[in-house]
PDB file of C-alpha atoms in Angstrom:
ATOM      1  CA  MET A 489     -20.009   1.888  -4.721  1.00  0.00           C
ATOM      2  CA  GLY A 490     -22.217   4.311  -2.865  1.00  0.00           C
ATOM      3  CA  SER A 491     -21.552   7.819  -1.736  1.00  0.00           C
ATOM      4  CA  SER A 492     -19.816   6.570   1.397  1.00  0.00           C
ATOM      5  CA  ASP A 493     -16.774   5.301  -0.523  1.00  0.00           C
ATOM      6  CA  THR A 494     -15.029   8.640  -0.022  1.00  0.00           C
ATOM      7  CA  LEU A 495     -13.901   9.718   3.423  1.00  0.00           C
ATOM      8  CA  LYS A 496     -15.003  13.221   4.258  1.00  0.00           C
ATOM      9  CA  ALA A 497     -12.210  15.670   5.011  1.00  0.00           C
ATOM     10  CA  ASP A 498     -13.158  16.008   8.672  1.00  0.00           C
ATOM     11  CA  SER A 499      -9.635  15.570  10.033  1.00  0.00           C
ATOM     12  CA  ASN A 500      -6.857  18.077  10.492  1.00  0.00           C
ATOM     13  CA  PRO A 501      -4.819  18.052   7.249  1.00  0.00           C
ATOM     14  CA  ARG A 502      -1.674  18.270   9.405  1.00  0.00           C
ATOM     15  CA  GLN A 503      -2.720  15.273  11.519  1.00  0.00           C
ATOM     16  CA  THR A 504      -0.608  12.259  10.557  1.00  0.00           C
ATOM     17  CA  VAL A 505      -2.537   9.631  12.528  1.00  0.00           C
ATOM     18  CA  VAL A 506      -6.303   9.971  12.138  1.00  0.00           C
ATOM     19  CA  GLU A 507      -8.716   8.038  14.348  1.00  0.00           C
ATOM     20  CA  LEU A 508     -11.479   6.612  12.137  1.00  0.00           C
ATOM     21  CA  CYS A 509     -13.170   4.259  14.629  1.00  0.00           C
ATOM     22  CA  GLU A 510     -12.855   4.359  18.407  1.00  0.00           C
ATOM     23  CA  GLY A 511     -13.347   0.675  19.155  1.00  0.00           C
ATOM     24  CA  SER A 512     -13.656  -0.853  22.628  1.00  0.00           C
ATOM     25  CA  GLY A 513     -10.143  -0.616  23.998  1.00  0.00           C
ATOM     26  CA  GLU A 514      -8.449  -3.116  21.662  1.00  0.00           C
ATOM     27  CA  PRO A 515      -5.189  -2.153  19.886  1.00  0.00           C
ATOM     28  CA  PRO A 516      -6.148  -0.225  16.743  1.00  0.00           C
ATOM     29  CA  LEU A 517      -5.570  -1.472  13.244  1.00  0.00           C
ATOM     30  CA  ILE A 518      -3.362   1.232  11.717  1.00  0.00           C
ATOM     31  CA  ILE A 519      -3.831   1.496   7.954  1.00  0.00           C
ATOM     32  CA  ILE A 520      -1.353   3.421   5.805  1.00  0.00           C
ATOM     33  CA  HIS A 521      -2.463   5.588   2.876  1.00  0.00           C
ATOM     34  CA  GLY A 522      -1.983   4.492  -0.732  1.00  0.00           C
ATOM     35  CA  GLY A 523       0.500   5.954  -3.192  1.00  0.00           C
ATOM     36  CA  LEU A 524      -1.370   9.255  -3.491  1.00  0.00           C
ATOM     37  CA  GLY A 525      -0.885   9.900   0.226  1.00  0.00           C
ATOM     38  CA  SER A 526      -4.591  10.489   0.868  1.00  0.00           C
ATOM     39  CA  ILE A 527      -7.003   8.525   3.070  1.00  0.00           C
ATOM     40  CA  HIS A 528     -10.117   9.693   1.203  1.00  0.00           C
ATOM     41  CA  ALA A 529     -10.765   6.171  -0.131  1.00  0.00           C
ATOM     42  CA  PHE A 530     -11.105   4.738   3.387  1.00  0.00           C
ATOM     43  CA  GLY A 531     -14.766   5.743   3.754  1.00  0.00           C
ATOM     44  CA  PRO A 532     -16.064   2.141   3.634  1.00  0.00           C
ATOM     45  CA  LEU A 533     -13.651   1.130   6.388  1.00  0.00           C
ATOM     46  CA  LYS A 534     -14.833   3.936   8.650  1.00  0.00           C
ATOM     47  CA  GLU A 535     -18.458   3.034   7.942  1.00  0.00           C
ATOM     48  CA  LYS A 536     -18.184  -0.742   8.411  1.00  0.00           C
ATOM     49  CA  PHE A 537     -15.489  -1.256  11.042  1.00  0.00           C
ATOM     50  CA  ARG A 538     -16.608  -2.385  14.513  1.00  0.00           C
ATOM     51  CA  SER A 539     -13.201  -2.198  16.203  1.00  0.00           C
ATOM     52  CA  ALA A 540     -10.512   0.456  16.616  1.00  0.00           C
ATOM     53  CA  LEU A 541      -9.181   1.831  13.335  1.00  0.00           C
ATOM     54  CA  TRP A 542      -6.584   4.528  12.717  1.00  0.00           C
ATOM     55  CA  ALA A 543      -5.322   5.811   9.378  1.00  0.00           C
ATOM     56  CA  ILE A 544      -2.027   7.409   8.412  1.00  0.00           C
ATOM     57  CA  GLN A 545      -2.059  10.198   5.830  1.00  0.00           C
ATOM     58  CA  VAL A 546       0.628  12.314   4.198  1.00  0.00           C
ATOM     59  CA  THR A 547       0.632  15.864   5.566  1.00  0.00           C
ATOM     60  CA  PRO A 548       2.747  18.952   4.809  1.00  0.00           C
ATOM     61  CA  ASP A 549       4.990  17.822   7.681  1.00  0.00           C
ATOM     62  CA  THR A 550       5.627  14.318   6.320  1.00  0.00           C
ATOM     63  CA  PRO A 551       9.281  13.892   5.307  1.00  0.00           C
ATOM     64  CA  LEU A 552       9.306  12.603   1.740  1.00  0.00           C
ATOM     65  CA  SER A 553      13.081  12.678   1.370  1.00  0.00           C
ATOM     66  CA  SER A 554      13.467   8.917   1.798  1.00  0.00           C
ATOM     67  CA  LEU A 555      11.406   5.856   2.600  1.00  0.00           C
ATOM     68  CA  THR A 556      13.387   5.367   5.805  1.00  0.00           C
ATOM     69  CA  ASN A 557      12.662   8.910   6.985  1.00  0.00           C
ATOM     70  CA  GLN A 558       8.976   8.553   6.134  1.00  0.00           C
ATOM     71  CA  ALA A 559       8.652   5.226   7.977  1.00  0.00           C
ATOM     72  CA  THR A 560      10.547   6.613  10.977  1.00  0.00           C
ATOM     73  CA  TYR A 561       8.239   9.627  11.079  1.00  0.00           C
ATOM     74  CA  TYR A 562       5.211   7.317  11.087  1.00  0.00           C
ATOM     75  CA  PHE A 563       6.825   5.168  13.790  1.00  0.00           C
ATOM     76  CA  ASN A 564       7.288   8.195  16.043  1.00  0.00           C
ATOM     77  CA  SER A 565       3.778   9.501  15.283  1.00  0.00           C
ATOM     78  CA  ILE A 566       2.234   6.154  16.223  1.00  0.00           C
ATOM     79  CA  LYS A 567       4.340   5.917  19.377  1.00  0.00           C
ATOM     80  CA  GLU A 568       2.992   9.300  20.503  1.00  0.00           C
ATOM     81  CA  LYS A 569      -0.576   7.965  20.375  1.00  0.00           C
ATOM     82  CA  GLN A 570       0.114   4.330  21.299  1.00  0.00           C
ATOM     83  CA  PRO A 571       3.336   4.059  23.339  1.00  0.00           C
ATOM     84  CA  THR A 572       3.261   0.267  23.693  1.00  0.00           C
ATOM     85  CA  GLY A 573       2.201  -2.672  21.555  1.00  0.00           C
ATOM     86  CA  PRO A 574       0.997  -4.924  20.288  1.00  0.00           C
ATOM     87  CA  TYR A 575       0.822  -3.068  16.987  1.00  0.00           C
ATOM     88  CA  ARG A 576      -1.451  -3.952  14.086  1.00  0.00           C
ATOM     89  CA  ILE A 577      -0.197  -2.610  10.755  1.00  0.00           C
ATOM     90  CA  CYS A 578      -2.113  -2.527   7.482  1.00  0.00           C
ATOM     91  CA  ALA A 579      -1.198  -0.982   4.137  1.00  0.00           C
ATOM     92  CA  PHE A 580      -3.226  -0.137   1.069  1.00  0.00           C
ATOM     93  CA  SER A 581      -1.646  -0.332  -2.371  1.00  0.00           C
ATOM     94  CA  ALA A 582       1.991   0.716  -2.868  1.00  0.00           C
ATOM     95  CA  SER A 583       2.459   1.663   0.778  1.00  0.00           C
ATOM     96  CA  SER A 584       3.005  -2.072   1.336  1.00  0.00           C
ATOM     97  CA  ILE A 585       6.720  -1.289   1.292  1.00  0.00           C
ATOM     98  CA  ILE A 586       6.240   1.325   4.033  1.00  0.00           C
ATOM     99  CA  ALA A 587       4.381  -1.292   6.083  1.00  0.00           C
ATOM    100  CA  PHE A 588       7.400  -3.600   5.963  1.00  0.00           C
ATOM    101  CA  ALA A 589       9.770  -0.765   6.847  1.00  0.00           C
ATOM    102  CA  LEU A 590       7.490   0.287   9.709  1.00  0.00           C
ATOM    103  CA  ALA A 591       7.021  -3.255  11.020  1.00  0.00           C
ATOM    104  CA  GLY A 592      10.789  -3.669  10.929  1.00  0.00           C
ATOM    105  CA  LEU A 593      11.245  -0.543  13.059  1.00  0.00           C
ATOM    106  CA  PHE A 594       8.794  -1.835  15.655  1.00  0.00           C
ATOM    107  CA  GLU A 595      10.376  -5.282  15.774  1.00  0.00           C
ATOM    108  CA  ARG A 596      13.904  -3.886  16.104  1.00  0.00           C
ATOM    109  CA  ASN A 597      12.557  -1.810  18.988  1.00  0.00           C
ATOM    110  CA  GLN A 598      11.450  -5.083  20.640  1.00  0.00           C
ATOM    111  CA  ASP A 599       7.785  -4.208  20.082  1.00  0.00           C
ATOM    112  CA  VAL A 600       5.286  -6.892  19.106  1.00  0.00           C
ATOM    113  CA  VAL A 601       3.637  -6.562  15.696  1.00  0.00           C
ATOM    114  CA  SER A 602       0.693  -8.915  16.056  1.00  0.00           C
ATOM    115  CA  GLN A 603      -0.814  -8.284  12.629  1.00  0.00           C
ATOM    116  CA  LEU A 604       0.581  -7.245   9.243  1.00  0.00           C
ATOM    117  CA  ALA A 605      -2.019  -6.978   6.484  1.00  0.00           C
ATOM    118  CA  LEU A 606      -1.629  -5.771   2.900  1.00  0.00           C
ATOM    119  CA  LEU A 607      -4.482  -4.727   0.633  1.00  0.00           C
ATOM    120  CA  ASP A 608      -4.033  -5.452  -3.082  1.00  0.00           C
ATOM    121  CA  HIS A 609      -0.268  -5.106  -3.242  1.00  0.00           C
ATOM    122  CA  PHE A 610       3.063  -6.725  -2.461  1.00  0.00           C
ATOM    123  CA  PRO A 611       6.450  -4.981  -2.770  1.00  0.00           C
ATOM    124  CA  THR A 612       7.964  -7.476  -5.230  1.00  0.00           C
ATOM    125  CA  THR A 613       5.653  -6.077  -7.914  1.00  0.00           C
ATOM    126  CA  PHE A 614       7.988  -3.079  -8.122  1.00  0.00           C
ATOM    127  CA  LEU A 615      10.365  -5.427  -9.971  1.00  0.00           C
ATOM    128  CA  ALA A 616       7.744  -7.196 -12.095  1.00  0.00           C
ATOM    129  CA  PRO A 617       7.149  -6.983 -15.856  1.00  0.00           C
ATOM    130  CA  THR A 618       4.564  -4.288 -16.785  1.00  0.00           C
ATOM    131  CA  LEU A 619       4.056  -3.486 -13.066  1.00  0.00           C
ATOM    132  CA  GLY A 620       7.453  -1.935 -12.364  1.00  0.00           C
ATOM    133  CA  VAL A 621      10.979  -2.406 -13.696  1.00  0.00           C
ATOM    134  CA  ASP A 622      11.293  -5.735 -15.487  1.00  0.00           C
ATOM    135  CA  VAL A 623      14.640  -6.660 -13.949  1.00  0.00           C
ATOM    136  CA  SER A 624      14.872  -9.707 -16.201  1.00  0.00           C
ATOM    137  CA  GLN A 625      15.298  -7.262 -19.089  1.00  0.00           C
ATOM    138  CA  ARG A 626      16.754  -4.089 -17.573  1.00  0.00           C
ATOM    139  CA  SER A 627      19.153  -3.438 -14.705  1.00  0.00           C
ATOM    140  CA  LEU A 628      18.055  -0.980 -12.044  1.00  0.00           C
ATOM    141  CA  HIS A 629      21.304   0.857 -12.786  1.00  0.00           C
ATOM    142  CA  ASP A 630      20.290   1.453 -16.398  1.00  0.00           C
ATOM    143  CA  PRO A 631      19.781   5.225 -16.944  1.00  0.00           C
ATOM    144  CA  CYS A 632      16.269   4.500 -18.256  1.00  0.00           C
ATOM    145  CA  ALA A 633      15.218   2.256 -15.367  1.00  0.00           C
ATOM    146  CA  ARG A 634      13.821   4.993 -13.124  1.00  0.00           C
ATOM    147  CA  LYS A 635      11.560   6.357 -15.868  1.00  0.00           C
ATOM    148  CA  GLU A 636      10.431   2.837 -16.774  1.00  0.00           C
ATOM    149  CA  PHE A 637       9.560   2.217 -13.130  1.00  0.00           C
ATOM    150  CA  ILE A 638       7.587   5.439 -12.687  1.00  0.00           C
ATOM    151  CA  ASP A 639       5.795   5.094 -16.034  1.00  0.00           C
ATOM    152  CA  ALA A 640       4.825   1.483 -15.351  1.00  0.00           C
ATOM    153  CA  SER A 641       3.664   2.288 -11.817  1.00  0.00           C
ATOM    154  CA  VAL A 642       1.535   5.248 -12.899  1.00  0.00           C
ATOM    155  CA  PHE A 643      -0.019   3.549 -15.911  1.00  0.00           C
ATOM    156  CA  ASN A 644      -0.825   0.413 -13.934  1.00  0.00           C
ATOM    157  CA  LEU A 645      -2.495   2.552 -11.253  1.00  0.00           C
ATOM    158  CA  LEU A 646      -4.490   4.313 -13.971  1.00  0.00           C
ATOM    159  CA  ALA A 647      -5.604   0.987 -15.455  1.00  0.00           C
ATOM    160  CA  MET A 648      -6.634  -0.438 -12.073  1.00  0.00           C
ATOM    161  CA  THR A 649      -8.498   2.752 -11.177  1.00  0.00           C
ATOM    162  CA  ARG A 650     -10.432   2.711 -14.455  1.00  0.00           C
ATOM    163  CA  ARG A 651     -11.518  -0.922 -14.114  1.00  0.00           C
ATOM    164  CA  ASP A 652     -12.510  -0.559 -10.456  1.00  0.00           C
ATOM    165  CA  GLY A 653     -16.109  -1.560  -9.819  1.00  0.00           C
ATOM    166  CA  GLY A 654     -16.221  -3.303 -13.182  1.00  0.00           C
ATOM    167  CA  GLY A 655     -15.210  -0.124 -14.986  1.00  0.00           C
ATOM    168  CA  ASN A 656     -18.526   1.551 -14.233  1.00  0.00           C
ATOM    169  CA  VAL A 657     -17.649   3.968 -11.429  1.00  0.00           C
ATOM    170  CA  PRO A 658     -17.628   7.524 -12.833  1.00  0.00           C
ATOM    171  CA  LYS A 659     -15.674   8.990  -9.903  1.00  0.00           C
ATOM    172  CA  ARG A 660     -12.917   6.392 -10.376  1.00  0.00           C
ATOM    173  CA  ILE A 661     -12.725   7.066 -14.104  1.00  0.00           C
ATOM    174  CA  LYS A 662     -12.542  10.796 -13.400  1.00  0.00           C
ATOM    175  CA  LEU A 663      -9.811  10.201 -10.811  1.00  0.00           C
ATOM    176  CA  ALA A 664      -7.804   8.238 -13.374  1.00  0.00           C
ATOM    177  CA  ASN A 665      -8.323  10.874 -16.061  1.00  0.00           C
ATOM    178  CA  ASP A 666      -7.318  13.686 -13.709  1.00  0.00           C
ATOM    179  CA  LEU A 667      -4.208  11.812 -12.594  1.00  0.00           C
ATOM    180  CA  PHE A 668      -3.289  11.149 -16.221  1.00  0.00           C
ATOM    181  CA  ASP A 669      -3.687  14.844 -17.014  1.00  0.00           C
ATOM    182  CA  ALA A 670      -1.444  15.735 -14.085  1.00  0.00           C
ATOM    183  CA  TYR A 671       1.159  13.214 -15.229  1.00  0.00           C
ATOM    184  CA  GLN A 672       1.082  14.785 -18.687  1.00  0.00           C
ATOM    185  CA  GLY A 673       1.616  18.241 -17.193  1.00  0.00           C
ATOM    186  CA  ARG A 674      -1.886  19.515 -17.959  1.00  0.00           C
ATOM    187  CA  PRO A 675      -3.843  21.820 -15.622  1.00  0.00           C
ATOM    188  CA  VAL A 676      -5.644  19.992 -12.800  1.00  0.00           C
ATOM    189  CA  THR A 677      -7.226  20.876  -9.469  1.00  0.00           C
ATOM    190  CA  PRO A 678      -4.959  21.755  -6.517  1.00  0.00           C
ATOM    191  CA  PHE A 679      -6.095  18.510  -4.850  1.00  0.00           C
ATOM    192  CA  MET A 680      -4.870  16.440  -7.797  1.00  0.00           C
ATOM    193  CA  GLU A 681      -1.691  18.499  -8.064  1.00  0.00           C
ATOM    194  CA  THR A 682      -0.901  17.544  -4.479  1.00  0.00           C
ATOM    195  CA  ASN A 683      -1.801  13.882  -5.009  1.00  0.00           C
ATOM    196  CA  HIS A 684       0.265  13.675  -8.182  1.00  0.00           C
ATOM    197  CA  ALA A 685       3.277  15.357  -6.593  1.00  0.00           C
ATOM    198  CA  THR A 686       3.056  13.019  -3.598  1.00  0.00           C
ATOM    199  CA  LEU A 687       2.829   9.974  -5.868  1.00  0.00           C
ATOM    200  CA  ILE A 688       5.863  10.936  -7.951  1.00  0.00           C
ATOM    201  CA  ARG A 689       7.971  11.707  -4.891  1.00  0.00           C
ATOM    202  CA  PHE A 690       6.872   8.430  -3.329  1.00  0.00           C
ATOM    203  CA  LEU A 691       7.765   6.446  -6.452  1.00  0.00           C
ATOM    204  CA  ASN A 692      11.182   8.092  -6.569  1.00  0.00           C
ATOM    205  CA  GLN A 693      11.699   7.159  -2.908  1.00  0.00           C
ATOM    206  CA  ILE A 694      10.776   3.567  -3.684  1.00  0.00           C
ATOM    207  CA  PHE A 695      13.191   3.430  -6.605  1.00  0.00           C
ATOM    208  CA  ASP A 696      15.977   4.857  -4.429  1.00  0.00           C
ATOM    209  CA  THR A 697      15.182   2.196  -1.827  1.00  0.00           C
ATOM    210  CA  LEU A 698      15.303  -0.561  -4.444  1.00  0.00           C
ATOM    211  CA  LEU A 699      18.707   0.685  -5.604  1.00  0.00           C
ATOM    212  CA  PHE A 700      19.967   0.691  -2.026  1.00  0.00           C
ATOM    213  CA  LEU A 701      18.585  -2.739  -1.153  1.00  0.00           C
ATOM    214  CA  THR A 702      19.794  -4.461  -4.300  1.00  0.00           C
ATOM    215  CA  GLY A 703      23.230  -2.810  -4.410  1.00  0.00           C
ATOM    216  CA  ASP A 704      25.221  -4.239  -7.304  1.00  0.00           C
ATOM    217  CA  ALA A 705      22.520  -6.854  -7.903  1.00  0.00           C
ATOM    218  CA  GLY A 706      20.494  -4.507 -10.045  1.00  0.00           C
ATOM    219  CA  HIS A 707      19.274  -7.070 -12.538  1.00  0.00           C
ATOM    220  CA  SER A 708      17.516 -10.396 -12.948  1.00  0.00           C
ATOM    221  CA  HIS A 709      16.710 -12.647  -9.990  1.00  0.00           C
ATOM    222  CA  SER A 710      19.547 -11.194  -7.905  1.00  0.00           C
ATOM    223  CA  ALA A 711      17.588  -7.966  -7.437  1.00  0.00           C
ATOM    224  CA  LEU A 712      14.423  -9.873  -6.559  1.00  0.00           C
ATOM    225  CA  THR A 713      16.330 -12.018  -4.091  1.00  0.00           C
ATOM    226  CA  ALA A 714      17.814  -8.937  -2.415  1.00  0.00           C
ATOM    227  CA  LEU A 715      14.367  -7.358  -2.039  1.00  0.00           C
ATOM    228  CA  GLU A 716      12.804 -10.584  -0.782  1.00  0.00           C
ATOM    229  CA  THR A 717      15.621 -11.030   1.749  1.00  0.00           C
ATOM    230  CA  TRP A 718      14.893  -7.561   3.135  1.00  0.00           C
ATOM    231  CA  LEU A 719      11.159  -8.303   3.362  1.00  0.00           C
ATOM    232  CA  GLN A 720      11.810 -11.582   5.182  1.00  0.00           C
ATOM    233  CA  LYS A 721      13.470  -9.759   8.077  1.00  0.00           C
ATOM    234  CA  VAL A 722       9.950  -8.926   9.260  1.00  0.00           C
ATOM    235  CA  LYS A 723       8.543 -11.759  11.366  1.00  0.00           C
ATOM    236  CA  ALA A 724       4.991 -10.524  11.974  1.00  0.00           C
ATOM    237  CA  PRO A 725       2.180 -12.817  10.770  1.00  0.00           C
ATOM    238  CA  LEU A 726       1.291 -11.723   7.240  1.00  0.00           C
ATOM    239  CA  THR A 727      -2.073 -11.676   5.474  1.00  0.00           C
ATOM    240  CA  VAL A 728      -2.486 -10.334   1.941  1.00  0.00           C
ATOM    241  CA  TYR A 729      -5.871  -9.573   0.386  1.00  0.00           C
ATOM    242  CA  LEU A 730      -5.868  -9.485  -3.422  1.00  0.00           C
ATOM    243  CA  GLY A 731      -8.684  -8.239  -5.635  1.00  0.00           C
ATOM    244  CA  THR A 732      -9.331 -10.438  -8.654  1.00  0.00           C
ATOM    245  CA  TYR A 733      -9.381  -7.437 -10.986  1.00  0.00           C
ATOM    246  CA  GLY A 734      -6.967  -5.361  -8.949  1.00  0.00           C
ATOM    247  CA  MET A 735      -3.205  -5.922  -8.939  1.00  0.00           C
ATOM    248  CA  VAL A 736      -3.277  -9.592  -9.990  1.00  0.00           C
ATOM    249  CA  GLY A 737      -5.558  -8.567 -12.851  1.00  0.00           C
ATOM    250  CA  SER A 738      -2.643  -6.563 -14.242  1.00  0.00           C
ATOM    251  CA  VAL A 739      -0.357  -9.597 -14.570  1.00  0.00           C
ATOM    252  CA  LEU A 740      -0.148 -10.546 -18.249  1.00  0.00           C
ATOM    253  CA  PRO A 741      -0.782 -14.205 -19.227  1.00  0.00           C
ATOM    254  CA  GLU A 742       2.839 -14.742 -20.265  1.00  0.00           C
ATOM    255  CA  HIS A 743       4.041 -13.722 -16.797  1.00  0.00           C
ATOM    256  CA  ARG A 744       1.526 -15.601 -14.659  1.00  0.00           C
ATOM    257  CA  GLN A 745       3.673 -18.664 -14.024  1.00  0.00           C
ATOM    258  CA  MET A 746       6.122 -16.535 -12.050  1.00  0.00           C
ATOM    259  CA  TRP A 747       3.836 -13.744 -10.858  1.00  0.00           C
ATOM    260  CA  TYR A 748       0.414 -15.374 -10.365  1.00  0.00           C
ATOM    261  CA  ASP A 749       0.503 -14.525  -6.628  1.00  0.00           C
ATOM    262  CA  LEU A 750       2.877 -11.532  -6.941  1.00  0.00           C
ATOM    263  CA  ARG A 751       5.611 -13.861  -5.534  1.00  0.00           C
ATOM    264  CA  ILE A 752       4.139 -13.678  -2.052  1.00  0.00           C
ATOM    265  CA  ARG A 753       4.622 -17.415  -1.422  1.00  0.00           C
ATOM    266  CA  LYS A 754       8.253 -17.197  -2.576  1.00  0.00           C
ATOM    267  CA  SER A 755       8.990 -14.735   0.229  1.00  0.00           C
ATOM    268  CA  PHE A 756       6.486 -15.943   2.830  1.00  0.00           C
ATOM    269  CA  PRO A 757       5.465 -19.594   2.325  1.00  0.00           C
ATOM    270  CA  HIS A 758       3.149 -19.475   5.336  1.00  0.00           C
ATOM    271  CA  ALA A 759       1.464 -16.161   4.555  1.00  0.00           C
ATOM    272  CA  GLU A 760      -2.314 -16.140   4.380  1.00  0.00           C
ATOM    273  CA  ILE A 761      -3.430 -15.036   0.910  1.00  0.00           C
ATOM    274  CA  LYS A 762      -7.093 -14.242   0.371  1.00  0.00           C
ATOM    275  CA  TYR A 763      -8.511 -13.586  -3.095  1.00  0.00           C
ATOM    276  CA  VAL A 764     -11.722 -11.585  -3.191  1.00  0.00           C
ATOM    277  CA  THR A 765     -13.907 -10.488  -6.076  1.00  0.00           C
ATOM    278  CA  ALA A 766     -12.952  -6.838  -6.076  1.00  0.00           C
ATOM    279  CA  GLY A 767     -10.864  -4.181  -7.744  1.00  0.00           C
ATOM    280  CA  HIS A 768      -8.010  -2.098  -6.407  1.00  0.00           C
ATOM    281  CA  TYR A 769     -10.218   0.460  -4.638  1.00  0.00           C
ATOM    282  CA  ASP A 770     -13.457  -1.396  -4.021  1.00  0.00           C
ATOM    283  CA  ILE A 771     -11.501  -4.034  -2.093  1.00  0.00           C
ATOM    284  CA  LEU A 772     -11.765  -1.449   0.704  1.00  0.00           C
ATOM    285  CA  ALA A 773     -15.522  -2.074   0.840  1.00  0.00           C
ATOM    286  CA  ASN A 774     -15.328  -5.872   0.635  1.00  0.00           C
ATOM    287  CA  ASP A 775     -16.968  -7.531   3.639  1.00  0.00           C
ATOM    288  CA  THR A 776     -14.561 -10.496   3.611  1.00  0.00           C
ATOM    289  CA  VAL A 777     -11.636  -8.091   3.886  1.00  0.00           C
ATOM    290  CA  ILE A 778     -13.268  -5.954   6.572  1.00  0.00           C
ATOM    291  CA  GLU A 779     -14.217  -8.984   8.673  1.00  0.00           C
ATOM    292  CA  GLY A 780     -10.813 -10.583   8.192  1.00  0.00           C
ATOM    293  CA  LEU A 781      -8.936  -7.502   9.328  1.00  0.00           C
ATOM    294  CA  GLN A 782     -10.902  -7.518  12.595  1.00  0.00           C
ATOM    295  CA  ARG A 783     -11.447 -11.259  13.008  1.00  0.00           C
ATOM    296  CA  GLU A 784      -9.416 -11.883  16.154  1.00  0.00           C
ATOM    297  CA  TYR A 785     -10.812  -8.875  17.994  1.00  0.00           C
ATOM    298  CA  LEU A 786     -14.425  -9.452  16.970  1.00  0.00           C
ATOM    299  CA  ARG A 787     -14.105 -13.049  18.178  1.00  0.00           C
ATOM    300  CA  ARG A 788     -12.814 -11.869  21.549  1.00  0.00           C
ATOM    301  CA  ALA A 789     -15.693  -9.400  21.860  1.00  0.00           C
ATOM    302  CA  LYS A 790     -18.184 -12.264  21.499  1.00  0.00           C
ATOM    303  CA  MET A 791     -16.566 -14.352  24.244  1.00  0.00           C
TER     304      MET A 791
END
């Protein structure tokens, strides 16, 4: 990827909703940060988008006490800038679970969510072997489950970051190495300290949410069913873009029969799933993804 794959820090660091592209009056696509809380990787979107695009970033004011509080804060922040719908929600990476929580808030408020798009993630992976807690082997209530979840999530992110762009992108390899150092408690830059702290707090929030959603069903398919039931409360049309060497590239051969599509079809039989030749980060520069996210509004502009 070229030099434009990193978004310049030209926005107020306390600004939750950042306008990346002005558009022509259409409802903006609102994309949520990844697990690190930053929107720096959204440079290709800003460069290539031809319709309205906003991004949500973690700021010092973002409540990271619970996933519900974080989603509610984003809901209120969006409402301040866009009081009425329809709303178009997109999420990159592990913030897919925030996207569902946020879409649920809009729908319960009788707002229309006309588009829900996920980039290289789906929340069921939090309960998948090697990607999160393998609930077929360990209950979420096991004292070791939280550490297993955080370790698996971090190490999978490291692996995906290193193989991004075919494993030949020095800045991605450096990002992975710096994050690994931070996770090991070694000295890193203040920027990485903040990203690492945000990631760990976010992962703890997710685990707390999984415990709450699954209740006593902390193991096996009961936990998956509880999570999938919660996801299915959202009725917005769903599209998921998966990079061939991104998240699905982390599914081991022995788990592919159950997890080949991250169990998206199990939860949403009519979801649109698009596989693109891309990694976890360079999916953000993929033209098929960028066109697909804007398709309806670009078509209208041509009419």
